[in-house]
Coordinates of C-alpha atoms in Angstrom, one line a residue:
X1 CA -87.3 47.6 -89.1
X2 CA -89.8 50.3 -88.5
X3 CA -93.5 49.9 -89.4
X4 CA -94.9 53.3 -90.1
X5 CA -95.7 54.7 -93.5
X6 CA -93.0 57.1 -94.5
X7 CA -94.2 60.6 -93.8
X8 CA -91.5 62.5 -92.2
X9 CA -88.1 62.1 -90.6
X10 CA -88.1 63.3 -87.0
X11 CA -84.8 62.4 -85.3
X12 CA -84.3 62.9 -81.6
X13 CA -80.7 63.0 -80.6
X14 CA -79.6 60.5 -78.0
X15 CA -78.8 62.4 -74.8
X16 CA -76.2 61.4 -72.2
X17 CA -77.4 58.3 -70.4
X18 CA -76.2 56.4 -67.4
X19 CA -75.3 52.8 -68.2
X20 CA -74.5 49.9 -65.9
X21 CA -72.6 46.8 -66.7
X22 CA -74.7 43.7 -66.0
X23 CA -73.2 40.9 -63.8
X24 CA -74.0 37.3 -63.7
X25 CA -77.1 35.6 -62.1
X26 CA -79.6 37.9 -60.4
X27 CA -77.1 40.7 -59.6
X28 CA -78.1 44.2 -60.9
X29 CA -75.6 46.1 -63.2
X30 CA -73.4 48.5 -61.3
X31 CA -73.9 52.3 -61.7
X32 CA -71.2 53.0 -64.2
X33 CA -71.7 56.4 -66.0
X34 CA -71.2 56.1 -69.7
X35 CA -71.8 58.8 -72.4
X36 CA -74.2 57.9 -75.1
X37 CA -74.4 61.3 -76.7
X38 CA -74.9 61.3 -80.5
X39 CA -72.8 64.5 -80.9
X40 CA -72.9 64.5 -84.7
X41 CA -76.7 64.3 -84.8
X42 CA -77.1 66.9 -82.1
X43 CA -74.7 69.3 -83.8
X44 CA -76.5 68.8 -87.1
X45 CA -79.9 69.6 -85.5
X46 CA -78.5 72.7 -83.7
X47 CA -77.2 74.2 -87.0
X48 CA -80.2 74.2 -89.3
X49 CA -78.4 76.3 -91.9
X50 CA -75.9 73.6 -92.7
X51 CA -76.3 72.2 -96.2
X52 CA -76.4 68.4 -96.8
X53 CA -74.6 67.0 -99.8
X54 CA -76.7 65.6 -102.6
X55 CA -78.3 62.2 -102.3
X56 CA -76.0 59.3 -103.5
X57 CA -76.7 58.3 -107.1
X58 CA -78.4 54.9 -106.7
X59 CA -77.5 52.1 -109.0
X60 CA -80.1 51.7 -111.8
X61 CA -82.4 48.7 -111.4
X62 CA -82.4 45.8 -113.7
X63 CA -85.2 43.5 -115.0
X64 CA -84.5 39.8 -115.3
X65 CA -85.8 37.7 -118.2
X66 CA -89.1 36.0 -117.6
X67 CA -92.2 37.2 -115.8
X68 CA -91.6 35.7 -112.4
X69 CA -88.9 37.4 -110.2
X70 CA -86.1 35.1 -108.8
X71 CA -86.8 34.1 -105.2
X72 CA -84.5 35.7 -102.6
X73 CA -81.9 33.5 -100.9
X74 CA -82.6 33.4 -97.2
X75 CA -80.0 34.3 -94.6
X76 CA -79.6 31.8 -91.7
X77 CA -81.7 32.3 -88.6
X78 CA -80.0 33.6 -85.4
X79 CA -79.8 30.1 -84.0
X80 CA -77.6 29.0 -86.9
X81 CA -75.3 32.0 -86.9
X82 CA -71.7 31.3 -85.6
X83 CA -71.3 31.7 -81.8
X84 CA -69.7 35.1 -80.9
X85 CA -67.7 36.4 -78.0
X86 CA -69.9 37.5 -75.1
X87 CA -71.1 41.1 -75.2
X88 CA -71.2 43.5 -72.2
X89 CA -74.5 44.8 -71.1
X90 CA -75.3 48.3 -70.0
X91 CA -78.8 49.5 -69.0
X92 CA -80.1 53.0 -70.0
X93 CA -82.2 54.9 -67.5
X94 CA -85.5 56.7 -67.9
X95 CA -87.3 57.3 -71.2
X96 CA -83.9 57.5 -73.0
X97 CA -84.1 53.8 -73.4
X98 CA -86.2 54.4 -76.6
X99 CA -83.6 56.4 -78.3
X100 CA -82.2 53.5 -80.4
X101 CA -85.5 52.2 -81.8
X102 CA -86.8 55.7 -82.3
X103 CA -83.9 56.8 -84.5
X104 CA -84.2 53.6 -86.6
X105 CA -88.0 54.3 -86.9
X106 CA -87.5 57.8 -88.1
X107 CA -84.8 56.7 -90.6
X108 CA -87.2 54.1 -92.0
X109 CA -90.0 56.7 -92.2
X110 CA -87.7 58.9 -94.3
X111 CA -86.9 56.0 -96.7
X112 CA -90.5 54.9 -97.0
X113 CA -91.2 52.8 -100.1
X114 CA -88.2 54.1 -102.0
X115 CA -86.4 51.3 -103.8
X116 CA -83.0 50.2 -102.4
X117 CA -80.0 52.2 -103.6
X118 CA -77.9 49.1 -104.3
X119 CA -77.2 45.5 -103.2
X120 CA -73.9 43.6 -102.5
X121 CA -72.9 39.9 -102.4
X122 CA -72.5 38.5 -98.9
X123 CA -72.0 34.9 -97.8
X124 CA -73.9 31.8 -99.0
X125 CA -75.5 33.6 -101.9
X126 CA -77.3 36.2 -99.7
X127 CA -77.6 39.7 -101.3
X128 CA -78.5 42.3 -98.7
X129 CA -80.2 45.5 -99.9
X130 CA -78.8 48.9 -98.9
X131 CA -80.3 52.4 -98.4
X132 CA -77.8 55.3 -97.9
X133 CA -78.9 58.8 -96.8
X134 CA -77.3 62.0 -98.0
X135 CA -75.2 62.2 -94.8
X136 CA -74.2 58.5 -94.9
X137 CA -76.7 57.0 -92.5
X138 CA -77.1 53.4 -93.6
X139 CA -79.7 50.6 -93.5
X140 CA -79.1 47.0 -94.7
X141 CA -81.9 44.5 -95.1
X142 CA -81.4 40.7 -95.7
X143 CA -84.3 38.2 -96.2
X144 CA -84.9 35.5 -93.6
X145 CA -87.6 32.9 -93.1
X146 CA -90.4 35.1 -91.6
X147 CA -89.5 38.5 -93.0
X148 CA -86.4 40.7 -93.1
X149 CA -83.5 41.5 -90.7
X150 CA -82.3 45.1 -90.6
X151 CA -79.0 46.7 -89.7
X152 CA -78.7 50.4 -88.9
X153 CA -75.4 52.3 -89.0
X154 CA -74.3 55.9 -88.2
X155 CA -72.2 57.9 -90.6
X156 CA -68.7 56.3 -90.9
X157 CA -69.4 53.6 -88.3
X158 CA -68.2 50.1 -88.6
X159 CA -70.7 48.7 -86.1
X160 CA -74.5 49.1 -85.8
X161 CA -76.6 51.1 -83.4
X162 CA -79.6 48.8 -83.9
X163 CA -80.3 45.3 -85.4
X164 CA -83.9 44.3 -85.8
X165 CA -85.6 41.0 -86.8
X166 CA -89.4 40.3 -86.9
X167 CA -89.4 39.4 -83.2
X168 CA -86.8 41.5 -81.3
X169 CA -84.6 44.6 -81.8
X170 CA -81.2 45.1 -80.2
X171 CA -79.6 48.5 -79.4
X172 CA -75.8 48.9 -79.2
X173 CA -73.4 51.6 -78.2
X174 CA -69.5 51.3 -78.1
X175 CA -69.5 47.4 -78.3
X176 CA -72.1 47.1 -75.5
X177 CA -75.7 45.9 -75.6
X178 CA -77.8 48.7 -74.1
X179 CA -81.4 47.7 -74.7
X180 CA -83.7 45.1 -76.2
X181 CA -87.2 45.7 -77.5
X182 CA -89.9 43.0 -78.2
X183 CA -92.2 42.8 -81.2
X184 CA -94.6 45.3 -79.7
X185 CA -91.9 47.9 -79.1
X186 CA -91.6 47.4 -75.4
X187 CA -88.2 47.9 -73.8
X188 CA -87.5 44.7 -71.9
X189 CA -86.5 44.8 -68.2
X190 CA -82.8 44.2 -67.7
X191 CA -83.2 40.5 -66.7
X192 CA -85.2 39.7 -69.8
X193 CA -82.7 41.6 -71.9
X194 CA -79.7 39.8 -70.4
X195 CA -81.4 36.5 -71.3
X196 CA -80.9 37.4 -75.0
X197 CA -77.3 38.6 -74.9
X198 CA -76.0 35.5 -76.8
X199 CA -78.2 36.3 -79.8
X200 CA -77.3 40.0 -79.5
X201 CA -73.6 39.1 -79.6
X202 CA -74.2 37.0 -82.8
X203 CA -76.1 39.9 -84.5
X204 CA -73.4 42.4 -83.5
X205 CA -70.6 40.2 -85.0
X206 CA -72.6 39.7 -88.2
X207 CA -73.4 43.4 -88.6
X208 CA -69.7 44.3 -88.3
X209 CA -68.7 41.7 -90.8
X210 CA -71.5 42.7 -93.2
X211 CA -70.3 46.4 -93.0
X212 CA -66.7 45.3 -93.8
X213 CA -67.8 43.2 -96.8
X214 CA -70.0 46.0 -98.1
X215 CA -67.1 48.4 -98.2
X216 CA -64.9 46.0 -100.0
X217 CA -67.2 44.6 -102.7
X218 CA -68.8 46.2 -105.8
X219 CA -72.3 47.4 -105.6
X220 CA -75.0 45.4 -107.5
X221 CA -78.1 46.5 -109.2
X222 CA -81.5 45.6 -107.7
X223 CA -83.9 43.4 -109.7
X224 CA -87.1 45.4 -110.2
X225 CA -89.6 42.6 -110.0
X226 CA -88.0 41.2 -106.9
X227 CA -88.3 44.6 -105.1
X228 CA -92.0 44.9 -106.3
X229 CA -92.7 41.5 -104.8
X230 CA -90.9 42.2 -101.5
X231 CA -91.7 45.8 -100.7
X232 CA -95.0 44.8 -99.1
X233 CA -93.1 42.9 -96.4
X234 CA -91.0 45.9 -95.6
X235 CA -94.1 48.1 -95.5
X236 CA -95.6 45.7 -92.9
X237 CA -92.5 46.1 -90.8
X238 CA -92.9 49.9 -90.8
X239 CA -96.5 49.6 -89.9
X240 CA -95.7 47.3 -87.0
X241 CA -93.3 49.8 -85.5
X242 CA -95.7 52.7 -86.1
X243 CA -98.5 50.8 -84.2
X244 CA -96.0 49.9 -81.4
X245 CA -95.0 53.5 -81.0
X246 CA -98.6 54.6 -80.7
X247 CA -99.3 51.9 -78.1
X248 CA -96.1 52.5 -76.0
X249 CA -96.7 55.8 -74.1
X250 CA -93.0 56.2 -73.1
X251 CA -91.9 55.8 -76.7
X252 CA -94.5 58.3 -77.9
X253 CA -93.4 60.8 -75.2
X254 CA -89.8 60.4 -76.2
X255 CA -90.6 61.1 -79.8
X256 CA -92.6 64.2 -78.9
X257 CA -90.0 65.7 -76.6
X258 CA -86.8 65.2 -78.6
X259 CA -86.2 67.8 -81.4
X260 CA -89.1 66.7 -83.5
X261 CA -89.6 70.0 -85.3
X262 CA -85.9 70.4 -86.1
X263 CA -85.8 66.9 -87.5
X264 CA -88.8 67.6 -89.7
X265 CA -87.1 70.6 -91.2
X266 CA -83.7 68.9 -91.6
X267 CA -85.0 65.8 -93.4
X268 CA -87.9 67.3 -95.4
X269 CA -85.9 67.4 -98.7
X270 CA -84.6 63.9 -98.5
X271 CA -88.0 62.5 -97.5
X272 CA -89.6 64.2 -100.6
X273 CA -86.8 62.8 -102.8
X274 CA -87.5 59.3 -101.5
X275 CA -91.3 59.8 -102.1
X276 CA -90.7 60.9 -105.7
X277 CA -88.5 57.8 -106.2
X278 CA -91.3 55.5 -104.9
X279 CA -93.8 57.2 -107.3
X280 CA -91.5 56.9 -110.3
X281 CA -90.9 53.2 -109.5
X282 CA -94.7 52.6 -109.3
X283 CA -95.2 54.3 -112.6
X284 CA -92.5 52.2 -114.2
X285 CA -94.1 49.1 -112.7
X286 CA -97.5 50.0 -114.3
X287 CA -95.7 50.1 -117.6
X288 CA -94.5 46.5 -116.9
X289 CA -90.9 47.8 -116.5
X290 CA -90.6 48.7 -120.2
X291 CA -88.0 51.1 -121.3
X292 CA -84.8 52.2 -119.5
X293 CA -84.6 51.9 -115.7
X294 CA -85.2 55.4 -114.1
X295 CA -82.3 57.1 -112.4
X296 CA -84.2 58.2 -109.3
X297 CA -81.9 60.8 -108.0
X298 CA -79.7 61.8 -110.9
X299 CA -81.6 65.0 -111.9
X300 CA -81.8 66.2 -108.3
X301 CA -78.1 65.4 -107.7
X302 CA -77.0 67.4 -110.8
X303 CA -79.3 70.3 -109.8
X304 CA -77.9 70.4 -106.3
X305 CA -74.3 70.2 -107.5
X306 CA -74.9 73.1 -109.9
X307 CA -76.5 75.2 -107.1
X308 CA -73.6 74.4 -104.8
X309 CA -71.1 75.5 -107.4
X310 CA -73.1 78.7 -108.1
X311 CA -73.3 79.5 -104.4
X312 CA -69.5 79.0 -104.0
X313 CA -68.8 81.3 -106.9
X314 CA -71.1 84.0 -105.5
X315 CA -69.4 83.8 -102.1
X316 CA -66.0 84.0 -103.8
X317 CA -67.1 87.1 -105.7
X318 CA -68.5 88.7 -102.6
X319 CA -65.3 88.1 -100.7
X320 CA -63.2 89.5 -103.5
X321 CA -65.3 92.6 -103.6
X322 CA -65.0 93.1 -99.8
X323 CA -61.2 92.7 -100.1
X324 CA -61.1 95.3 -102.8
X325 CA -63.2 97.7 -100.8
X326 CA -61.1 97.3 -97.7
X327 CA -57.9 97.9 -99.8
X328 CA -59.4 101.2 -101.1
X329 CA -60.3 102.3 -97.6
X330 CA -56.8 101.5 -96.3
X331 CA -55.3 103.5 -99.2
X332 CA -57.6 106.5 -98.5
X333 CA -56.8 106.4 -94.8
X334 CA -53.1 106.3 -95.5
X335 CA -53.4 109.4 -97.7
X336 CA -55.4 111.3 -95.1
X337 CA -52.9 110.5 -92.4
X338 CA -50.0 111.6 -94.7
X339 CA -51.8 114.9 -95.3
X340 CA -52.4 115.4 -91.6
X341 CA -48.8 114.8 -90.8
X342 CA -47.7 117.3 -93.5
X343 CA -50.2 119.9 -92.2
X344 CA -49.0 119.4 -88.6
X345 CA -45.4 119.8 -89.7
X346 CA -46.3 123.0 -91.5
X347 CA -48.2 124.3 -88.4
X348 CA -45.3 123.5 -86.1
X349 CA -42.8 125.2 -88.4
X350 CA -45.1 128.2 -88.6
X351 CA -45.5 128.3 -84.8
X352 CA -41.7 128.0 -84.4
X353 CA -41.2 130.9 -86.7
X354 CA -43.8 133.0 -84.8
X355 CA -42.1 132.1 -81.5
X356 CA -38.8 133.3 -82.8
X357 CA -40.5 136.6 -83.8
X358 CA -41.7 137.4 -80.2
X359 CA -45.2 135.9 -80.5
X360 CA -44.6 132.9 -78.3
X361 CA -47.8 133.1 -76.2
X362 CA -50.0 133.5 -79.2
X363 CA -48.2 130.8 -81.0
X364 CA -48.6 128.5 -78.1
X365 CA -52.3 129.2 -78.0
X366 CA -52.6 128.6 -81.7
X367 CA -50.5 125.4 -81.3
X368 CA -53.0 124.2 -78.6
X369 CA -55.9 125.1 -80.8
X370 CA -54.2 123.3 -83.8
X371 CA -53.5 120.3 -81.6
X372 CA -57.1 120.3 -80.4
X373 CA -58.3 120.6 -84.0
X374 CA -56.0 117.7 -85.0
X375 CA -57.4 115.6 -82.2
X376 CA -60.9 116.4 -83.2
X377 CA -60.1 115.6 -86.8
X378 CA -58.6 112.3 -85.6
X379 CA -61.7 111.6 -83.5
X380 CA -63.9 112.3 -86.5
X381 CA -61.8 110.0 -88.7
X382 CA -61.9 107.3 -86.1
X383 CA -65.7 107.7 -85.8
X384 CA -65.9 107.5 -89.6
X385 CA -63.7 104.4 -89.7
X386 CA -65.8 102.8 -87.0
X387 CA -69.0 103.6 -88.8
X388 CA -67.5 102.1 -92.0
X389 CA -66.5 99.0 -90.1
X390 CA -70.0 98.7 -88.6
X391 CA -71.5 99.1 -92.0
X392 CA -69.2 96.4 -93.3
X393 CA -70.1 94.1 -90.5
X394 CA -73.8 94.9 -91.0
X395 CA -73.4 94.1 -94.7
X396 CA -71.6 90.8 -93.9
X397 CA -74.5 90.0 -91.5
X398 CA -77.1 90.8 -94.1
X399 CA -75.3 88.6 -96.7
X400 CA -75.0 85.8 -94.1
X401 CA -78.7 86.1 -93.3
X402 CA -79.5 86.0 -97.0
X403 CA -77.4 82.9 -97.4
X404 CA -79.0 81.2 -94.4
X405 CA -82.5 82.0 -95.9
X406 CA -81.5 80.4 -99.2
X407 CA -80.1 77.4 -97.4
X408 CA -83.3 77.1 -95.4
X409 CA -85.4 77.1 -98.6
X410 CA -83.1 74.4 -100.0
X411 CA -83.1 72.3 -96.9
X412 CA -82.4 69.2 -99.0
X413 CA -78.8 70.6 -99.3
X414 CA -77.9 70.5 -95.7
X415 CA -74.7 68.8 -94.6
X416 CA -73.5 67.8 -91.2
X417 CA -69.8 68.0 -92.1
X418 CA -70.1 71.5 -93.6
X419 CA -72.0 72.5 -90.4
X420 CA -69.0 71.6 -88.3
X421 CA -66.6 73.3 -90.8
X422 CA -68.8 76.5 -90.8
X423 CA -68.9 76.4 -87.0
X424 CA -65.1 76.3 -86.9
X425 CA -64.9 79.1 -89.5
X426 CA -67.3 81.2 -87.4
X427 CA -65.1 80.6 -84.3
X428 CA -62.1 81.7 -86.2
X429 CA -63.9 84.8 -87.4
X430 CA -65.0 85.5 -83.8
X431 CA -61.5 85.2 -82.6
X432 CA -60.3 87.5 -85.3
X433 CA -63.1 90.0 -84.5
X434 CA -62.1 89.8 -80.8
X435 CA -58.5 90.4 -81.6
X436 CA -59.4 93.4 -83.8
X437 CA -61.6 94.7 -81.0
X438 CA -58.8 94.3 -78.6
X439 CA -56.4 96.2 -80.9
X440 CA -58.9 99.0 -81.3
X441 CA -59.4 99.2 -77.5
X442 CA -55.6 99.4 -77.1
X443 CA -55.4 102.1 -79.7
X444 CA -58.2 104.1 -78.0
X445 CA -56.5 103.6 -74.6
X446 CA -53.2 105.1 -75.9
X447 CA -55.1 108.0 -77.4
X448 CA -57.0 108.5 -74.2
X449 CA -53.7 108.5 -72.3
X450 CA -52.4 111.2 -74.6
X451 CA -55.7 113.1 -74.3
X452 CA -55.5 113.2 -70.5
X453 CA -52.7 115.8 -70.8
X454 CA -55.4 118.6 -71.0
X455 CA -58.6 118.6 -69.0
X456 CA -60.6 120.5 -71.5
X457 CA -59.7 118.1 -74.3
X458 CA -60.6 115.1 -72.1
X459 CA -64.0 116.5 -71.3
X460 CA -64.6 117.1 -75.0
X461 CA -63.5 113.6 -75.8
X462 CA -65.9 112.1 -73.2
X463 CA -68.8 114.1 -74.6
X464 CA -67.9 112.9 -78.1
X465 CA -67.7 109.3 -76.8
X466 CA -71.2 109.6 -75.2
X467 CA -72.6 111.0 -78.4
X468 CA -71.0 108.1 -80.3
X469 CA -72.4 105.5 -77.9
X470 CA -75.9 107.0 -78.3
X471 CA -75.5 106.9 -82.0
X472 CA -74.2 103.3 -81.9
X473 CA -77.1 102.2 -79.7
X474 CA -79.5 103.8 -82.1
X475 CA -77.8 102.1 -85.1
X476 CA -77.7 98.8 -83.2
X477 CA -81.5 99.0 -82.5
X478 CA -82.1 99.8 -86.2
X479 CA -80.0 96.9 -87.3
X480 CA -81.8 94.6 -84.8
X481 CA -85.1 95.7 -86.2
X482 CA -83.9 95.0 -89.7
X483 CA -82.7 91.6 -88.6
X484 CA -86.0 90.8 -87.1
X485 CA -87.8 91.8 -90.2
X486 CA -85.5 89.6 -92.3
X487 CA -86.0 86.7 -90.0
X488 CA -89.8 87.1 -90.2
X489 CA -89.6 87.2 -94.0
X490 CA -87.4 84.1 -94.1
X491 CA -89.9 82.3 -91.8
X492 CA -92.8 83.3 -94.1
X493 CA -90.8 82.0 -97.1
X494 CA -90.2 78.7 -95.3
X495 CA -93.9 78.4 -94.4
X496 CA -94.8 79.1 -98.0
X497 CA -92.4 76.4 -99.2
X498 CA -93.9 73.9 -96.9
X499 CA -97.4 74.8 -98.1
X500 CA -96.2 74.3 -101.7
X501 CA -94.7 70.9 -100.8
X502 CA -98.0 69.9 -99.1
X503 CA -100.0 71.0 -102.2
X504 CA -97.7 69.1 -104.5
X505 CA -98.1 65.9 -102.4
X506 CA -101.9 66.4 -102.4
X507 CA -101.9 67.0 -106.2
X508 CA -99.9 63.8 -106.7
X509 CA -102.3 61.9 -104.5
X510 CA -105.3 63.3 -106.4
X511 CA -103.6 62.2 -109.7
X512 CA -103.1 58.7 -108.3
X513 CA -106.8 58.6 -107.2
X514 CA -107.9 59.8 -110.7
X515 CA -105.7 57.1 -112.3
X516 CA -107.3 54.5 -110.0
X517 CA -110.8 55.7 -110.8
X518 CA -110.0 55.7 -114.6
X519 CA -108.7 52.1 -114.2
X520 CA -111.8 51.1 -112.3
X521 CA -114.0 52.7 -115.0
X522 CA -112.1 50.8 -117.7
X523 CA -112.5 47.6 -115.8
X524 CA -116.2 48.3 -115.3
X525 CA -116.6 49.0 -119.1
X526 CA -114.8 45.7 -119.8
X527 CA -117.1 43.8 -117.5
X528 CA -120.1 45.4 -119.1
X529 CA -118.8 44.6 -122.6
X530 CA -118.3 41.0 -121.5
X531 CA -121.8 40.9 -120.1
X532 CA -123.2 42.2 -123.4
X533 CA -121.3 39.7 -125.4
X534 CA -122.5 36.9 -123.1
X535 CA -126.1 38.1 -123.5
X536 CA -125.7 38.1 -127.3
X537 CA -124.3 34.6 -127.1
X538 CA -127.3 33.5 -125.0
X539 CA -129.8 35.2 -127.4
X540 CA -128.1 33.4 -130.3
X541 CA -128.3 30.1 -128.4
X542 CA -132.0 30.6 -127.6
X543 CA -132.7 31.6 -131.3
X544 CA -130.9 28.5 -132.5
X545 CA -132.9 26.3 -130.1
X546 CA -136.2 27.9 -131.3
X547 CA -135.2 27.2 -134.9
X548 CA -134.4 23.6 -134.0
X549 CA -137.8 23.3 -132.3
X550 CA -139.6 24.7 -135.3
X551 CA -137.6 22.4 -137.6
X552 CA -138.6 19.4 -135.4
X553 CA -142.3 20.6 -135.4
X554 CA -142.2 20.9 -139.2
X555 CA -140.7 17.4 -139.5
X556 CA -143.5 16.1 -137.2
X557 CA -146.1 17.9 -139.3
X558 CA -144.6 16.5 -142.5
X559 CA -144.6 13.0 -141.0
X560 CA -148.2 13.5 -140.0
X561 CA -149.2 14.5 -143.5
X562 CA -147.3 11.6 -144.9
X563 CA -149.1 9.3 -142.5
X564 CA -152.4 10.8 -143.4
X565 CA -151.6 10.4 -147.1
X566 CA -150.7 6.7 -146.6
X567 CA -153.9 6.2 -144.7
X568 CA -155.9 7.9 -147.4
X569 CA -154.1 5.8 -150.0
X570 CA -154.8 2.6 -148.1
X571 CA -158.5 3.5 -147.8
X572 CA -158.6 4.1 -151.5
X573 CA -157.0 0.8 -152.1
X574 CA -159.6 -0.9 -149.9
X575 CA -162.5 0.8 -151.7
X576 CA -161.0 -0.2 -155.0
X577 CA -160.7 -3.9 -153.8
X578 CA -164.4 -4.2 -152.8
X579 CA -166.0 -4.6 -156.3
X580 CA -163.5 -7.3 -157.1
X581 CA -164.4 -9.3 -154.1
X582 CA -168.2 -8.9 -154.8
X583 CA -167.7 -10.1 -158.3
X584 CA -165.8 -13.1 -157.1
X585 CA -168.7 -14.0 -154.7
X586 CA -171.0 -15.0 -157.6
X587 CA -173.4 -12.2 -157.3
X588 CA -174.8 -13.5 -154.0
X589 CA -176.2 -10.5 -152.3
X590 CA -176.1 -11.8 -148.8
X591 CA -172.4 -12.5 -148.9
X592 CA -171.6 -9.2 -150.3
X593 CA -173.5 -7.6 -147.4
X594 CA -171.5 -9.7 -144.9
X595 CA -168.2 -8.6 -146.4
X596 CA -169.4 -5.0 -146.6
X597 CA -170.4 -5.2 -143.0

């Protein structure tokens, strides 16, 4: 599974590579040529005007009861998978060995952090997740101890082109193992790769069986909290592949040299749709998954279907108008030819009458002049018809260019299958045009053969043809200049669309940053409020302690006053008791002094 943050999809087609079957022991593989051309992908890149179908309508997510998401059920490690039949090995040559991991990396970049489209029940309670592109490229992900295991499939394929786990990645083509990559993205030498062919065979068998089961079983909805908990692991896998691509110079060179710009244009719309889905999921998560689960691609799908229907209706109306115009031209041409035939018949009858009246030579001259006038009239008519045909072709070309410009602005509607169908239709049109041109050349040849009867007429026809060629060349140059202006205008519109898309992404990022800053400000306010409350509580505690100290001091002062009062009372009692003791002493002064002392 790729490890780069999803930014763009830049697919390089796999070129023709030489493969060699590996033998046993230390023998090298023999030099067997084997085609690995991804013809569907290369055809799609070469026809940028082709429209993709809308994105599949992903299953809406579900939210399980309770706050904690259910833990995923791990798939068995490769050592515990059933043994599989041995798989043949074929070694790619040159930098093309990075084609398999690079395609998977770009596909993962396009998907980014978009939630899975659906899941399906597999064996032993394992539920793989699935992402499906608009042209049916697939990625399955199943949890294992240590991360995720990924399976990548081409459109309509029953077997994978790549299987990746957290430690190794295995590339396949036509039931053969063609390359193995380590965790750092390095393509292993053939001896090291052959050492892992048993594991590669087990993964290949499991991938085929998983694809078969996925086609046969119902799609299941993804649990939202489980995806929120696991998407960080998938992001780490993308980051790991991105870092590996930057570190491996051969991989980086392969990515740079293989149709990067075409892939960017082709997959820009799907990448943006996946980014919007990731943003909508993040917003739903911030709301604690309250409310109905968002349908990530429903609105875009309905809009694309409506645009496709409107475009088909416009094309039908244009074709109908062209057929009506051609029918009118055919009727007008038939009427002109009928009038010419009647005029020729009348002139021949008149000449015959003059010949019978003794004016044979003059009649012949007039007949020759009339025939020359007829030929000139026919030449003018043919020139007019050719001009009309050129205008019609130019109009068709302009309409085709306008359609291509519209399709380029709506690059999210590109479709590989329609590209092939349009290419076949263009070939049929070209064959029809060549047949029509051949018929026209045959007609001109017959007319030229008839015109060679008289030298003067042939010279005049040649001069007329030269003039027509000059006029055609001038019109062709003018049409080419108009086409160049239209292409420049279309290019400017595409650049403006890309600038708008970049501005939208920057605006979204700015909004996210503002939301984060606001959240941080709220958190800071909450912390300050807590600090103020804590300070108030501390002040209250100190005030209470001061009151308690004052109360204890007041109690001590009261006790001191009470003690002083008791002492005073005792002193008064002693003073009161002294006269009594003196009286009891018989009035002896000396004794009284002793007691007083």
